[in-house]
Coordinates of C-alpha atoms and ligand atoms in Angstrom, one line a residue:
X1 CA 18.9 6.8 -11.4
X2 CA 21.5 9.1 -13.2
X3 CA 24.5 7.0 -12.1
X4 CA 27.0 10.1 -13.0
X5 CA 24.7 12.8 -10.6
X6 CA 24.6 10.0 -7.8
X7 CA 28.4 9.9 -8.3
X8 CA 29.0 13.9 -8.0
X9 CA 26.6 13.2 -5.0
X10 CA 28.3 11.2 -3.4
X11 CA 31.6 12.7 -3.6
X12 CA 30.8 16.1 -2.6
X13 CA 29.1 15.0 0.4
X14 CA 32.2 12.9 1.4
X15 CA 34.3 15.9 1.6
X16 CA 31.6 18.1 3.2
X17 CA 31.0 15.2 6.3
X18 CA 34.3 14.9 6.5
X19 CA 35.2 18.9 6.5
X20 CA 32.2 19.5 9.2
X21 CA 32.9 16.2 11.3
X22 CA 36.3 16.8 11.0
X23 CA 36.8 12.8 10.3
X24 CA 38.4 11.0 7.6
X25 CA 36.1 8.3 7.2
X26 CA 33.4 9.9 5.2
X27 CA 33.6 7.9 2.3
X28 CA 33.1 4.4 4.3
X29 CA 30.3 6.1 6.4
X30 CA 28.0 7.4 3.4
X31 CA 29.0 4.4 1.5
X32 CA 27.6 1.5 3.9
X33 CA 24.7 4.0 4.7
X34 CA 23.5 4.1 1.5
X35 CA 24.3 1.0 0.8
X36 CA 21.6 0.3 4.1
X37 CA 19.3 2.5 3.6
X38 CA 18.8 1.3 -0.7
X39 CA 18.4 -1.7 0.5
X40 CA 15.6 -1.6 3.1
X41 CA 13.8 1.2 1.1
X42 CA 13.5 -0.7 -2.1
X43 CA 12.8 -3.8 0.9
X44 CA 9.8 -2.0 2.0
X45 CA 8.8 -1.2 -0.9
X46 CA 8.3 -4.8 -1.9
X47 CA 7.0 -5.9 1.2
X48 CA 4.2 -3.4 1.0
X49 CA 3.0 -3.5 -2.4
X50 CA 4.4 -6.7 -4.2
X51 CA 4.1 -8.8 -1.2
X52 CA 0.6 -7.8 -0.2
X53 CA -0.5 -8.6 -4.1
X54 CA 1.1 -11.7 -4.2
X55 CA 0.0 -12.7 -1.0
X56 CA -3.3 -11.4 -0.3
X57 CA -4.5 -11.0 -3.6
X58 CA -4.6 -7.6 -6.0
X59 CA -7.5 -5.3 -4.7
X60 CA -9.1 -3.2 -7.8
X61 CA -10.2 -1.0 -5.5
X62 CA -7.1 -0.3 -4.1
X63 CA -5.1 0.0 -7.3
X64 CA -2.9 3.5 -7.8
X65 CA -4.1 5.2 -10.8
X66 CA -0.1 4.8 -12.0
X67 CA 2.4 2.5 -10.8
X68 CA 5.1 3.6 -11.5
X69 CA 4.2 7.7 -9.8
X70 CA 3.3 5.4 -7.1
X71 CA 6.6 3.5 -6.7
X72 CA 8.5 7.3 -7.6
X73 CA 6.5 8.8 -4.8
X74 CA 6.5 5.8 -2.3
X75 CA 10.1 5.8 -2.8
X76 CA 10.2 9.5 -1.9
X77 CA 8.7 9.5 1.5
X78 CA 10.4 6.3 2.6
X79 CA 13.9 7.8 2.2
X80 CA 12.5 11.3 3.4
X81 CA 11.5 8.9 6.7
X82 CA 14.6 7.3 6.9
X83 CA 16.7 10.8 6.6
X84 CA 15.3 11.8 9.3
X85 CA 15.2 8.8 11.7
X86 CA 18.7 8.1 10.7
X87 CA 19.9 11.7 11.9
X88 CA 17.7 11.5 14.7
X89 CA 19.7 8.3 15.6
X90 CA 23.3 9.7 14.8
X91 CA 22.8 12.5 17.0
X92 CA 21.3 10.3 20.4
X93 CA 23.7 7.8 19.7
X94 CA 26.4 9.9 19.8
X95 CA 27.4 10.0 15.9
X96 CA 27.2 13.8 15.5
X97 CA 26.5 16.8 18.0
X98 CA 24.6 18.1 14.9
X99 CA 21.2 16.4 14.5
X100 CA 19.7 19.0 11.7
X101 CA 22.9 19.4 9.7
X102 CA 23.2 15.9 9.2
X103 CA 19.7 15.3 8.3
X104 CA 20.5 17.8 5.7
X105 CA 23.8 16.1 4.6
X106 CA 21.9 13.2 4.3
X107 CA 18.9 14.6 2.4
X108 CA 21.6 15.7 -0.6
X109 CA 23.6 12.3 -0.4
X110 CA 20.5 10.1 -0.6
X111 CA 18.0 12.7 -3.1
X112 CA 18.7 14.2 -6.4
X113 CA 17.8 18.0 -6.4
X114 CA 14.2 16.9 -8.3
X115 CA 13.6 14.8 -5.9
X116 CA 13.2 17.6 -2.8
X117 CA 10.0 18.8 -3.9
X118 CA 7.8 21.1 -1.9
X119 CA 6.2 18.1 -0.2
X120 CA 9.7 16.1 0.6
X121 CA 10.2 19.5 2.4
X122 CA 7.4 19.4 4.1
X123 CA 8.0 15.9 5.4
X124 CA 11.6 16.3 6.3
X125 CA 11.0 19.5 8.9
X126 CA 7.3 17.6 10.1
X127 CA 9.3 14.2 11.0
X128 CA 11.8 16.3 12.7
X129 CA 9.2 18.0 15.0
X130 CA 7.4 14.7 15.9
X131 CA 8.2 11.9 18.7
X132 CA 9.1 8.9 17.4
X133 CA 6.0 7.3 17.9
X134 CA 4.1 10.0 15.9
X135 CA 6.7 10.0 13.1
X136 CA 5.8 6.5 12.0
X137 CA 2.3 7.5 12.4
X138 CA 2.9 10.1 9.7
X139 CA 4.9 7.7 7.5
X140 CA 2.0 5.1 7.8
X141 CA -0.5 7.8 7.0
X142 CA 1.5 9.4 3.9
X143 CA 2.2 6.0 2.6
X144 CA -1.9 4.8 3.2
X145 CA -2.2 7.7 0.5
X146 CA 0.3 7.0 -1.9
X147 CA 0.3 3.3 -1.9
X148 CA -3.4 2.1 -0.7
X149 CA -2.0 -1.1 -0.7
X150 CA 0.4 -0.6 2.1
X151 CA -2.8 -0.3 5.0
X152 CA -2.9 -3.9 4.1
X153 CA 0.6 -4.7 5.0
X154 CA 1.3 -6.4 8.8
X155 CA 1.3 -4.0 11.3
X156 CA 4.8 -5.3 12.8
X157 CA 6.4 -4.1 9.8
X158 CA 6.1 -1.1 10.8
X159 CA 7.3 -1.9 14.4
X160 CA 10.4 -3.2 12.4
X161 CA 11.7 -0.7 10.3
X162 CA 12.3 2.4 12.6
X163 CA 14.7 -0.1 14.4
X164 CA 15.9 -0.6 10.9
X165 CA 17.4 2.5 10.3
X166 CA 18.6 2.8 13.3
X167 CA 20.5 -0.3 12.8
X168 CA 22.1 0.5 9.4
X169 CA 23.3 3.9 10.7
X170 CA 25.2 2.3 14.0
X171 CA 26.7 -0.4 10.9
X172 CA 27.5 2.7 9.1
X173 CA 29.4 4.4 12.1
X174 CA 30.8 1.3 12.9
X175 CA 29.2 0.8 16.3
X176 CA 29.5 -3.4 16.4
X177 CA 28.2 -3.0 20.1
X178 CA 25.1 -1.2 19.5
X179 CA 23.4 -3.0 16.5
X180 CA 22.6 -6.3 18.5
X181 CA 20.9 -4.8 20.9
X182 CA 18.7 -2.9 18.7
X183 CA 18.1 -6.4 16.6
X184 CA 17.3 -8.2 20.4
X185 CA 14.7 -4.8 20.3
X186 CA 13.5 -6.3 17.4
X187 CA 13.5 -9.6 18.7
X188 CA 11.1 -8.6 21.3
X189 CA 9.0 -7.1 18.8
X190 CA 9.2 -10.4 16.3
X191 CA 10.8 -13.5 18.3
X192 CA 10.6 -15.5 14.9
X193 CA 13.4 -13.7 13.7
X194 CA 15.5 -15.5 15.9
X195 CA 14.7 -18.3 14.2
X196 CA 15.9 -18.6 10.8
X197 CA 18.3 -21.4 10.2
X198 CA 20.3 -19.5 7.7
X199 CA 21.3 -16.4 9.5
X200 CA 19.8 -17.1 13.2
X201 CA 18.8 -13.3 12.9
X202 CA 22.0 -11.7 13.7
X203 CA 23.0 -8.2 12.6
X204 CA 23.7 -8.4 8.6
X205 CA 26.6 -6.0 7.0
X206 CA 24.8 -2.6 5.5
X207 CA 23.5 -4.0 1.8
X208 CA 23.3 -7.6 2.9
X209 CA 20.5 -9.6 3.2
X210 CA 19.5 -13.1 4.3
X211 CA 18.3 -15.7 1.6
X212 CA 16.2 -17.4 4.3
X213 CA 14.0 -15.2 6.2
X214 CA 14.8 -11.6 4.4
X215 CA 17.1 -9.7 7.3
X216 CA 16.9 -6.7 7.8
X217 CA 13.5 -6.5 6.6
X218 CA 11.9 -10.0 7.2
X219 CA 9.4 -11.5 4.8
X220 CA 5.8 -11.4 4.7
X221 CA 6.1 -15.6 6.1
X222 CA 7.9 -14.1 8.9
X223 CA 6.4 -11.1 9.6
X224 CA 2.7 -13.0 10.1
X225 CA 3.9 -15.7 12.3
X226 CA 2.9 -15.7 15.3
X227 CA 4.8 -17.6 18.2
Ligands
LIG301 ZN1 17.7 -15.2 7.9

């Protein structure tokens, strides 16, 4: 990543939330979102294609012709995913009265210019037409072609991480009351999570995670036990 674009980035969409939101704490809001949303992408990204190797086994057949397009792409469509579920979530939580505009604010904080291609397009105004239901079934179905490895990941994981985002962007508008339920969502989803020793599965800061069980994306051990 070009440290000094992601910089420019960053700043100019500080002053342009802050101008449109008329607020004056863009800087802490795009900082703990991104500092959310890194972490579970590059998260999911493990769980789905280092995880499933190490775990499972590597599949020849099921090899990417390159790794590292694969990981550029995969990378791609998760935060195009996560744009949009996060503005989707900042406008029915009550963030912003602006759904679209912020999903666009948040495409130019989180993606460098050559990273909205044609296709990231394409994804960004499909998501926002679907349910929510039918926008991870699109997400699934883009990622089962970039990453063939990622069909083989548990099927809760994908449960998970819509809840995810939506967690990292109440932490990022500061909303202490609303993360815990959305984690006790989770918890319905997982109960394991409950259980980890180290963190008990409470709501983590945005770019923390838990040595023990992986919060806020669990760990393949967690994510196939079964209660
Ligand atoms: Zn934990």
């Amino acid at each position: 990543m070009d440290l000094d674009d992601f910089c420019r980035r960053q700043s100019q969409a500080v002053a342009e939330f802050n101008q449109h939101e008329q607020r004056s704490d863009g800087l802490r809001v795009a900082t703990s979102l991104c500092a959310g949303l890194g972490l579970l992408r590059d998260s999911l990204f493990i769980r789905m294609h280092e995880d499933v190797e190490r775990v499972l086994g590597r599949d020849s057949m099921l090899m990417p012709v390159s790794e590292i397009k694969a990981q550029r792409l995969t990378k791609i469509e998760i935060e195009v995913y996560q744009i949009v579920e996060s503005g989707v979530a900042a406008g029915e939580f009550g963030y912003t009265g602006a759904t679209e505009w912020f999903v666009e604010w948040l495409c130019r904080l989180r993606l460098a210019a050559d990273q909205v291609t044609p296709a990231a397009r394409k994804g960004l105004a499909q998501y926002l037409s679907l349910s929510p239901e039918k926008r991870v079934a699109r997400f699934e179905g883009a990622l089962a072609k970039i990453l063939p490895e990622s069909t083989r990941a548990p099927l809760v994981l994908f449960r998970l991480f819509p809840l995810c985002v939506q967690i990292a962007t109440a932490l990022a508008f500061g909303d202490h009351g609303r993360a815990p339920s959305l984690r006790n969502a989770q918890a319905a989803v997982l109960p394991a999570i409950v259980d980890c020793r180290k963190c008990r599965g409470r709501v983590l800061e945005n770019g923390e995670s838990c040595p023990g069980c992986g919060n806020p994306l669990w760990k393949f051990s967690w994510l196939t036990s079964v209660d």
